[in-house]
């Protein structure tokens, strides 16, 4: 299963935040006409669907640091290639996190109160969840960053 991620801020007439600019993070603004099920749960919000360049929000996590990966299971001659793949994956993971963080900070500048992130497995229905309150710095930390099927409320 894949994770869908939705980002929301309070609806403010006349204020339209910039879309995210990133090769690794893609967004699409949700419309009330095409997503009535979403806005039934979040009636006074602006919402965006967010995913990675790989098409799944499951990739919003930080993979293991390449220096901590045990390469002993690979043949000796192939270890440099596998190590390089781990380095590239780690760099992409960090870039995804930082690009999403920067965009959430920009959204927080528009909505002075909070930014909400809501993770949902594809095919599941929206359910009311106990929110996890966090600051942007706490959630977007390389040691902790992993978005899941949760309702995050971010403040500065």
GROMACS .gro file of N, CA and C in nm:
model
  468
    1UNK      N    1   0.084  -0.119   0.000
    1UNK     CA    2   0.000   0.000   0.000
    1UNK      C    3   0.088   0.124   0.000
    2UNK      N    4   0.033   0.230  -0.054
    2UNK     CA    5   0.105   0.357  -0.059
    2UNK      C    6   0.035   0.461   0.027
    3UNK      N    7   0.113   0.554   0.072
    3UNK     CA    8   0.064   0.661   0.158
    3UNK      C    9   0.032   0.785   0.075
    4UNK      N   10  -0.081   0.846   0.104
    4UNK     CA   11  -0.114   0.976   0.047
    4UNK      C   12  -0.091   1.079   0.156
    5UNK      N   13  -0.040   1.192   0.118
    5UNK     CA   14  -0.016   1.298   0.215
    5UNK      C   15  -0.090   1.423   0.171
    6UNK      N   16  -0.162   1.482   0.266
    6UNK     CA   17  -0.235   1.606   0.240
    6UNK      C   18  -0.180   1.712   0.334
    7UNK      N   19  -0.163   1.832   0.281
    7UNK     CA   20  -0.114   1.945   0.359
    7UNK      C   21  -0.224   2.049   0.356
    8UNK      N   22  -0.254   2.107   0.475
    8UNK     CA   23  -0.364   2.201   0.485
    8UNK      C   24  -0.327   2.323   0.566
    9UNK      N   25  -0.383   2.438   0.525
    9UNK     CA   26  -0.377   2.558   0.606
    9UNK      C   27  -0.517   2.618   0.607
   10UNK      N   28  -0.537   2.711   0.695
   10UNK     CA   29  -0.666   2.779   0.704
   10UNK      C   30  -0.693   2.850   0.572
   11UNK      N   31  -0.820   2.845   0.529
   11UNK     CA   32  -0.857   2.913   0.406
   11UNK      C   33  -0.864   3.063   0.431
   12UNK      N   34  -0.785   3.137   0.354
   12UNK     CA   35  -0.781   3.282   0.366
   12UNK      C   36  -0.808   3.339   0.227
   13UNK      N   37  -0.923   3.404   0.207
   13UNK     CA   38  -0.955   3.457   0.074
   13UNK      C   39  -0.845   3.552   0.025
   14UNK      N   40  -0.810   3.534  -0.102
   14UNK     CA   41  -0.710   3.621  -0.164
   14UNK      C   42  -0.566   3.579  -0.141
   15UNK      N   43  -0.544   3.482  -0.055
   15UNK     CA   44  -0.406   3.437  -0.029
   15UNK      C   45  -0.388   3.301  -0.094
   16UNK      N   46  -0.296   3.295  -0.186
   16UNK     CA   47  -0.266   3.171  -0.257
   16UNK      C   48  -0.117   3.144  -0.245
   17UNK      N   49  -0.076   3.057  -0.154
   17UNK     CA   50   0.067   3.027  -0.139
   17UNK      C   51   0.126   2.971  -0.268
   18UNK      N   52   0.253   2.993  -0.286
   18UNK     CA   53   0.323   2.941  -0.403
   18UNK      C   54   0.329   2.789  -0.397
   19UNK      N   55   0.321   2.723  -0.514
   19UNK     CA   56   0.340   2.578  -0.513
   19UNK      C   57   0.486   2.546  -0.483
   20UNK      N   58   0.509   2.427  -0.436
   20UNK     CA   59   0.645   2.385  -0.405
   20UNK      C   60   0.725   2.370  -0.534
   21UNK      N   61   0.851   2.409  -0.530
   21UNK     CA   62   0.939   2.395  -0.646
   21UNK      C   63   1.048   2.298  -0.604
   22UNK      N   64   1.037   2.176  -0.654
   22UNK     CA   65   1.132   2.072  -0.617
   22UNK      C   66   1.128   1.959  -0.719
   23UNK      N   67   1.243   1.902  -0.753
   23UNK     CA   68   1.240   1.786  -0.842
   23UNK      C   69   1.196   1.659  -0.769
   24UNK      N   70   1.191   1.663  -0.635
   24UNK     CA   71   1.161   1.543  -0.557
   24UNK      C   72   1.026   1.545  -0.488
   25UNK      N   73   0.962   1.662  -0.481
   25UNK     CA   74   0.834   1.674  -0.412
   25UNK      C   75   0.735   1.740  -0.507
   26UNK      N   76   0.621   1.675  -0.529
   26UNK     CA   77   0.519   1.724  -0.620
   26UNK      C   78   0.392   1.756  -0.542
   27UNK      N   79   0.322   1.863  -0.582
   27UNK     CA   80   0.199   1.901  -0.514
   27UNK      C   81   0.089   1.928  -0.615
   28UNK      N   82  -0.031   1.917  -0.569
   28UNK     CA   83  -0.148   1.952  -0.648
   28UNK      C   84  -0.252   2.011  -0.555
   29UNK      N   85  -0.301   2.130  -0.588
   29UNK     CA   86  -0.403   2.193  -0.503
   29UNK      C   87  -0.534   2.119  -0.521
   30UNK      N   88  -0.601   2.090  -0.410
   30UNK     CA   89  -0.729   2.021  -0.414
   30UNK      C   90  -0.841   2.122  -0.439
   31UNK      N   91  -0.936   2.085  -0.524
   31UNK     CA   92  -1.050   2.173  -0.549
   31UNK      C   93  -1.171   2.118  -0.474
   32UNK      N   94  -1.254   2.207  -0.429
   32UNK     CA   95  -1.375   2.168  -0.356
   32UNK      C   96  -1.469   2.086  -0.444
   33UNK      N   97  -1.472   2.115  -0.574
   33UNK     CA   98  -1.562   2.042  -0.664
   33UNK      C   99  -1.517   1.898  -0.687
   34UNK      N  100  -1.387   1.879  -0.700
   34UNK     CA  101  -1.335   1.745  -0.732
   34UNK      C  102  -1.303   1.662  -0.609
   35UNK      N  103  -1.295   1.724  -0.492
   35UNK     CA  104  -1.260   1.650  -0.369
   35UNK      C  105  -1.356   1.683  -0.255
   36UNK      N  106  -1.487   1.666  -0.277
   36UNK     CA  107  -1.581   1.702  -0.170
   36UNK      C  108  -1.564   1.617  -0.045
   37UNK      N  109  -1.522   1.491  -0.061
   37UNK     CA  110  -1.501   1.402   0.055
   37UNK      C  111  -1.392   1.457   0.147
   38UNK      N  112  -1.289   1.518   0.089
   38UNK     CA  113  -1.181   1.575   0.169
   38UNK      C  114  -1.230   1.697   0.247
   39UNK      N  115  -1.300   1.786   0.179
   39UNK     CA  116  -1.343   1.910   0.242
   39UNK      C  117  -1.459   1.890   0.339
   40UNK      N  118  -1.524   1.776   0.334
   40UNK     CA  119  -1.624   1.744   0.436
   40UNK      C  120  -1.556   1.731   0.572
   41UNK      N  121  -1.435   1.679   0.573
   41UNK     CA  122  -1.360   1.660   0.698
   41UNK      C  123  -1.281   1.785   0.738
   42UNK      N  124  -1.246   1.866   0.640
   42UNK     CA  125  -1.165   1.986   0.665
   42UNK      C  126  -1.232   2.104   0.593
   43UNK      N  127  -1.349   2.148   0.641
   43UNK     CA  128  -1.430   2.245   0.567
   43UNK      C  129  -1.370   2.384   0.548
   44UNK      N  130  -1.293   2.433   0.639
   44UNK     CA  131  -1.241   2.570   0.628
   44UNK      C  132  -1.091   2.572   0.601
   45UNK      N  133  -1.048   2.478   0.520
   45UNK     CA  134  -0.905   2.463   0.490
   45UNK      C  135  -0.879   2.473   0.341
   46UNK      N  136  -0.757   2.512   0.306
   46UNK     CA  137  -0.703   2.495   0.172
   46UNK      C  138  -0.622   2.366   0.179
   47UNK      N  139  -0.628   2.284   0.078
   47UNK     CA  140  -0.556   2.157   0.085
   47UNK      C  141  -0.477   2.127  -0.041
   48UNK      N  142  -0.367   2.057  -0.021
   48UNK     CA  143  -0.282   2.011  -0.130
   48UNK      C  144  -0.254   1.863  -0.112
   49UNK      N  145  -0.250   1.792  -0.221
   49UNK     CA  146  -0.206   1.654  -0.223
   49UNK      C  147  -0.057   1.661  -0.250
   50UNK      N  148   0.023   1.587  -0.173
   50UNK     CA  149   0.169   1.594  -0.183
   50UNK      C  150   0.224   1.453  -0.202
   51UNK      N  151   0.318   1.440  -0.293
   51UNK     CA  152   0.382   1.311  -0.315
   51UNK      C  153   0.528   1.333  -0.355
   52UNK      N  154   0.599   1.225  -0.371
   52UNK     CA  155   0.739   1.234  -0.415
   52UNK      C  156   0.746   1.210  -0.565
   53UNK      N  157   0.864   1.229  -0.620
   53UNK     CA  158   0.883   1.206  -0.764
   53UNK      C  159   0.862   1.059  -0.799
   54UNK      N  160   0.865   0.972  -0.700
   54UNK     CA  161   0.843   0.830  -0.723
   54UNK      C  162   0.695   0.794  -0.716
   55UNK      N  163   0.610   0.893  -0.687
   55UNK     CA  164   0.465   0.871  -0.690
   55UNK      C  165   0.405   0.821  -0.561
   56UNK      N  166   0.481   0.822  -0.452
   56UNK     CA  167   0.429   0.769  -0.326
   56UNK      C  168   0.483   0.852  -0.209
   57UNK      N  169   0.395   0.886  -0.118
   57UNK     CA  170   0.436   0.964  -0.001
   57UNK      C  171   0.509   0.877   0.102
   58UNK      N  172   0.512   0.746   0.080
   58UNK     CA  173   0.587   0.658   0.171
   58UNK      C  174   0.736   0.695   0.172
   59UNK      N  175   0.781   0.758   0.066
   59UNK     CA  176   0.923   0.793   0.055
   59UNK      C  177   0.959   0.918   0.135
   60UNK      N  178   0.863   0.973   0.211
   60UNK     CA  179   0.894   1.085   0.299
   60UNK      C  180   0.951   1.028   0.429
   61UNK      N  181   1.072   0.983   0.421
   61UNK     CA  182   1.146   0.935   0.538
   61UNK      C  183   1.294   0.945   0.506
   62UNK      N  184   1.375   0.935   0.608
   62UNK     CA  185   1.519   0.940   0.587
   62UNK      C  186   1.572   0.797   0.593
   63UNK      N  187   1.634   0.757   0.485
   63UNK     CA  188   1.694   0.624   0.482
   63UNK      C  189   1.818   0.623   0.570
   64UNK      N  190   1.866   0.505   0.596
   64UNK     CA  191   1.984   0.489   0.682
   64UNK      C  192   2.105   0.558   0.619
   65UNK      N  193   2.185   0.621   0.704
   65UNK     CA  194   2.305   0.689   0.655
   65UNK      C  195   2.394   0.585   0.587
   66UNK      N  196   2.449   0.618   0.469
   66UNK     CA  197   2.530   0.520   0.394
   66UNK      C  198   2.646   0.461   0.474
   67UNK      N  199   2.704   0.539   0.564
   67UNK     CA  200   2.816   0.487   0.642
   67UNK      C  201   2.772   0.385   0.746
   68UNK      N  202   2.643   0.375   0.773
   68UNK     CA  203   2.592   0.280   0.872
   68UNK      C  204   2.533   0.155   0.809
   69UNK      N  205   2.531   0.150   0.677
   69UNK     CA  206   2.478   0.034   0.606
   69UNK      C  207   2.583  -0.077   0.605
   70UNK      N  208   2.538  -0.196   0.637
   70UNK     CA  209   2.629  -0.311   0.634
   70UNK      C  210   2.632  -0.367   0.492
   71UNK      N  211   2.745  -0.354   0.429
   71UNK     CA  212   2.759  -0.397   0.290
   71UNK      C  213   2.815  -0.538   0.277
   72UNK      N  214   2.834  -0.606   0.389
   72UNK     CA  215   2.894  -0.740   0.388
   72UNK      C  216   2.813  -0.843   0.312
   73UNK      N  217   2.686  -0.820   0.295
   73UNK     CA  218   2.602  -0.919   0.224
   73UNK      C  219   2.620  -0.911   0.073
   74UNK      N  220   2.689  -0.806   0.024
   74UNK     CA  221   2.711  -0.790  -0.119
   74UNK      C  222   2.850  -0.842  -0.155
   75UNK      N  223   2.867  -0.895  -0.276
   75UNK     CA  224   3.001  -0.938  -0.319
   75UNK      C  225   3.098  -0.819  -0.315
   76UNK      N  226   3.220  -0.846  -0.278
   76UNK     CA  227   3.322  -0.743  -0.259
   76UNK      C  228   3.332  -0.646  -0.377
   77UNK      N  229   3.329  -0.701  -0.498
   77UNK     CA  230   3.346  -0.616  -0.616
   77UNK      C  231   3.224  -0.526  -0.643
   78UNK      N  232   3.109  -0.558  -0.587
   78UNK     CA  233   2.988  -0.478  -0.609
   78UNK      C  234   2.959  -0.378  -0.497
   79UNK      N  235   3.034  -0.383  -0.391
   79UNK     CA  236   3.009  -0.295  -0.276
   79UNK      C  237   3.018  -0.146  -0.310
   80UNK      N  238   3.117  -0.102  -0.389
   80UNK     CA  239   3.121   0.042  -0.421
   80UNK      C  240   2.994   0.090  -0.494
   81UNK      N  241   2.941   0.006  -0.582
   81UNK     CA  242   2.819   0.043  -0.655
   81UNK      C  243   2.701   0.053  -0.559
   82UNK      N  244   2.687  -0.045  -0.470
   82UNK     CA  245   2.577  -0.041  -0.373
   82UNK      C  246   2.592   0.075  -0.276
   83UNK      N  247   2.715   0.101  -0.235
   83UNK     CA  248   2.738   0.215  -0.146
   83UNK      C  249   2.695   0.344  -0.214
   84UNK      N  250   2.730   0.359  -0.342
   84UNK     CA  251   2.691   0.479  -0.417
   84UNK      C  252   2.539   0.491  -0.426
   85UNK      N  253   2.469   0.380  -0.445
   85UNK     CA  254   2.322   0.382  -0.448
   85UNK      C  255   2.266   0.429  -0.314
   86UNK      N  256   2.324   0.381  -0.204
   86UNK     CA  257   2.281   0.425  -0.071
   86UNK      C  258   2.306   0.575  -0.051
   87UNK      N  259   2.420   0.623  -0.101
   87UNK     CA  260   2.452   0.766  -0.089
   87UNK      C  261   2.349   0.848  -0.166
   88UNK      N  262   2.318   0.808  -0.288
   88UNK     CA  263   2.221   0.882  -0.369
   88UNK      C  264   2.082   0.879  -0.306
   89UNK      N  265   2.041   0.764  -0.253
   89UNK     CA  266   1.910   0.753  -0.189
   89UNK      C  267   1.903   0.843  -0.064
   90UNK      N  268   2.010   0.844   0.012
   90UNK     CA  269   2.015   0.928   0.132
   90UNK      C  270   2.008   1.076   0.095
   91UNK      N  271   2.081   1.115  -0.009
   91UNK     CA  272   2.080   1.254  -0.052
   91UNK      C  273   1.941   1.295  -0.101
   92UNK      N  274   1.873   1.207  -0.175
   92UNK     CA  275   1.737   1.236  -0.220
   92UNK      C  276   1.643   1.248  -0.101
   93UNK      N  277   1.655   1.159  -0.004
   93UNK     CA  278   1.570   1.162   0.115
   93UNK      C  279   1.587   1.294   0.189
   94UNK      N  280   1.712   1.337   0.204
   94UNK     CA  281   1.739   1.464   0.272
   94UNK      C  282   1.681   1.581   0.192
   95UNK      N  283   1.695   1.577   0.060
   95UNK     CA  284   1.643   1.685  -0.024
   95UNK      C  285   1.490   1.690  -0.014
   96UNK      N  286   1.424   1.573  -0.018
   96UNK     CA  287   1.278   1.570  -0.003
   96UNK      C  288   1.235   1.634   0.128
   97UNK      N  289   1.302   1.594   0.235
   97UNK     CA  290   1.267   1.646   0.367
   97UNK      C  291   1.286   1.798   0.370
   98UNK      N  292   1.398   1.846   0.321
   98UNK     CA  293   1.426   1.990   0.328
   98UNK      C  294   1.331   2.070   0.239
   99UNK      N  295   1.298   2.018   0.121
   99UNK     CA  296   1.206   2.090   0.032
   99UNK      C  297   1.066   2.096   0.092
  100UNK      N  298   1.020   1.985   0.151
  100UNK     CA  299   0.889   1.985   0.215
  100UNK      C  300   0.890   2.076   0.338
  101UNK      N  301   0.999   2.074   0.412
  101UNK     CA  302   1.011   2.161   0.530
  101UNK      C  303   1.003   2.308   0.490
  102UNK      N  304   1.080   2.347   0.388
  102UNK     CA  305   1.080   2.486   0.343
  102UNK      C  306   0.941   2.529   0.299
  103UNK      N  307   0.870   2.440   0.229
  103UNK     CA  308   0.735   2.474   0.183
  103UNK      C  309   0.640   2.487   0.302
  104UNK      N  310   0.651   2.397   0.399
  104UNK     CA  311   0.566   2.406   0.519
  104UNK      C  312   0.595   2.535   0.596
  105UNK      N  313   0.722   2.576   0.600
  105UNK     CA  314   0.756   2.703   0.666
  105UNK      C  315   0.692   2.820   0.591
  106UNK      N  316   0.694   2.813   0.457
  106UNK     CA  317   0.630   2.918   0.378
  106UNK      C  318   0.479   2.919   0.403
  107UNK      N  319   0.418   2.802   0.408
  107UNK     CA  320   0.274   2.794   0.437
  107UNK      C  321   0.244   2.850   0.575
  108UNK      N  322   0.332   2.822   0.669
  108UNK     CA  323   0.312   2.871   0.805
  108UNK      C  324   0.321   3.024   0.810
  109UNK      N  325   0.396   3.081   0.719
  109UNK     CA  326   0.401   3.228   0.709
  109UNK      C  327   0.267   3.284   0.663
  110UNK      N  328   0.194   3.208   0.579
  110UNK     CA  329   0.061   3.250   0.533
  110UNK      C  330  -0.043   3.230   0.642
  111UNK      N  331  -0.042   3.111   0.701
  111UNK     CA  332  -0.137   3.079   0.807
  111UNK      C  333  -0.058   3.090   0.937
  112UNK      N  334  -0.070   3.200   1.003
  112UNK     CA  335   0.014   3.229   1.120
  112UNK      C  336  -0.004   3.128   1.233
  113UNK      N  337  -0.110   3.048   1.228
  113UNK     CA  338  -0.138   2.957   1.339
  113UNK      C  339  -0.073   2.820   1.322
  114UNK      N  340  -0.106   2.750   1.213
  114UNK     CA  341  -0.058   2.612   1.201
  114UNK      C  342  -0.067   2.561   1.058
  115UNK      N  343   0.009   2.455   1.032
  115UNK     CA  344   0.003   2.379   0.908
  115UNK      C  345  -0.028   2.236   0.950
  116UNK      N  346  -0.121   2.173   0.878
  116UNK     CA  347  -0.157   2.035   0.911
  116UNK      C  348  -0.111   1.942   0.800
  117UNK      N  349  -0.058   1.827   0.838
  117UNK     CA  350  -0.022   1.721   0.745
  117UNK      C  351  -0.105   1.600   0.785
  118UNK      N  352  -0.167   1.538   0.687
  118UNK     CA  353  -0.255   1.424   0.715
  118UNK      C  354  -0.214   1.310   0.623
  119UNK      N  355  -0.163   1.203   0.682
  119UNK     CA  356  -0.124   1.086   0.605
  119UNK      C  357  -0.236   0.984   0.603
  120UNK      N  358  -0.258   0.924   0.487
  120UNK     CA  359  -0.368   0.829   0.469
  120UNK      C  360  -0.325   0.722   0.370
  121UNK      N  361  -0.345   0.596   0.404
  121UNK     CA  362  -0.313   0.489   0.310
  121UNK      C  363  -0.412   0.493   0.195
  122UNK      N  364  -0.364   0.477   0.074
  122UNK     CA  365  -0.451   0.480  -0.044
  122UNK      C  366  -0.560   0.375  -0.028
  123UNK      N  367  -0.682   0.416  -0.050
  123UNK     CA  368  -0.797   0.326  -0.039
  123UNK      C  369  -0.868   0.335   0.096
  124UNK      N  370  -0.800   0.387   0.199
  124UNK     CA  371  -0.863   0.403   0.329
  124UNK      C  372  -0.950   0.528   0.329
  125UNK      N  373  -1.048   0.529   0.417
  125UNK     CA  374  -1.134   0.646   0.431
  125UNK      C  375  -1.075   0.739   0.537
  126UNK      N  376  -1.109   0.867   0.524
  126UNK     CA  377  -1.066   0.964   0.625
  126UNK      C  378  -1.130   0.926   0.757
  127UNK      N  379  -1.051   0.928   0.861
  127UNK     CA  380  -1.103   0.907   0.995
  127UNK      C  381  -1.044   1.014   1.086
  128UNK      N  382  -1.119   1.047   1.187
  128UNK     CA  383  -1.072   1.147   1.283
  128UNK      C  384  -0.961   1.082   1.365
  129UNK      N  385  -0.846   1.146   1.371
  129UNK     CA  386  -0.733   1.093   1.448
  129UNK      C  387  -0.690   1.194   1.551
  130UNK      N  388  -0.635   1.145   1.657
  130UNK     CA  389  -0.576   1.233   1.758
  130UNK      C  390  -0.452   1.297   1.695
  131UNK      N  391  -0.450   1.430   1.685
  131UNK     CA  392  -0.335   1.493   1.619
  131UNK      C  393  -0.207   1.484   1.701
  132UNK      N  394  -0.097   1.486   1.630
  132UNK     CA  395   0.036   1.492   1.691
  132UNK      C  396   0.084   1.635   1.672
  133UNK      N  397   0.102   1.706   1.782
  133UNK     CA  398   0.148   1.844   1.776
  133UNK      C  399   0.300   1.845   1.774
  134UNK      N  400   0.355   1.926   1.687
  134UNK     CA  401   0.500   1.930   1.672
  134UNK      C  402   0.540   2.066   1.617
  135UNK      N  403   0.666   2.097   1.632
  135UNK     CA  404   0.720   2.214   1.563
  135UNK      C  405   0.779   2.163   1.432
  136UNK      N  406   0.801   2.253   1.340
  136UNK     CA  407   0.862   2.214   1.213
  136UNK      C  408   1.001   2.156   1.239
  137UNK      N  409   1.075   2.218   1.329
  137UNK     CA  410   1.210   2.169   1.360
  137UNK      C  411   1.212   2.028   1.416
  138UNK      N  412   1.112   1.995   1.499
  138UNK     CA  413   1.106   1.860   1.557
  138UNK      C  414   1.070   1.754   1.453
  139UNK      N  415   0.968   1.781   1.371
  139UNK     CA  416   0.924   1.681   1.273
  139UNK      C  417   1.025   1.664   1.161
  140UNK      N  418   1.081   1.774   1.114
  140UNK     CA  419   1.173   1.768   1.001
  140UNK      C  420   1.317   1.759   1.048
  141UNK      N  421   1.343   1.665   1.134
  141UNK     CA  422   1.478   1.639   1.183
  141UNK      C  423   1.528   1.511   1.117
  142UNK      N  424   1.650   1.509   1.064
  142UNK     CA  425   1.699   1.389   0.994
  142UNK      C  426   1.693   1.262   1.079
  143UNK      N  427   1.704   1.274   1.210
  143UNK     CA  428   1.701   1.155   1.295
  143UNK      C  429   1.560   1.101   1.314
  144UNK      N  430   1.457   1.187   1.302
  144UNK     CA  431   1.320   1.146   1.330
  144UNK      C  432   1.228   1.145   1.209
  145UNK      N  433   1.270   1.202   1.098
  145UNK     CA  434   1.177   1.227   0.988
  145UNK      C  435   1.123   1.099   0.926
  146UNK      N  436   0.993   1.079   0.944
  146UNK     CA  437   0.921   0.969   0.880
  146UNK      C  438   0.773   1.003   0.890
  147UNK      N  439   0.713   1.033   0.777
  147UNK     CA  440   0.570   1.064   0.776
  147UNK      C  441   0.494   0.934   0.760
  148UNK      N  442   0.386   0.922   0.834
  148UNK     CA  443   0.311   0.798   0.839
  148UNK      C  444   0.163   0.831   0.836
  149UNK      N  445   0.082   0.733   0.865
  149UNK     CA  446  -0.063   0.750   0.869
  149UNK      C  447  -0.099   0.821   0.999
  150UNK      N  448  -0.072   0.950   1.001
  150UNK     CA  449  -0.094   1.031   1.121
  150UNK      C  450  -0.151   1.166   1.079
  151UNK      N  451  -0.197   1.238   1.179
  151UNK     CA  452  -0.243   1.376   1.159
  151UNK      C  453  -0.148   1.464   1.239
  152UNK      N  454  -0.062   1.536   1.168
  152UNK     CA  455   0.039   1.620   1.230
  152UNK      C  456  -0.010   1.766   1.227
  153UNK      N  457   0.006   1.836   1.337
  153UNK     CA  458  -0.022   1.978   1.341
  153UNK      C  459   0.108   2.048   1.375
  154UNK      N  460   0.156   2.130   1.281
  154UNK     CA  461   0.285   2.194   1.295
  154UNK      C  462   0.270   2.340   1.329
  155UNK      N  463   0.351   2.383   1.423
  155UNK     CA  464   0.360   2.524   1.460
  155UNK      C  465   0.506   2.563   1.456
  156UNK      N  466   0.530   2.694   1.460
  156UNK     CA  467   0.670   2.740   1.460
  156UNK      C  468   0.732   2.702   1.590
   0.00000   0.00000   0.00000
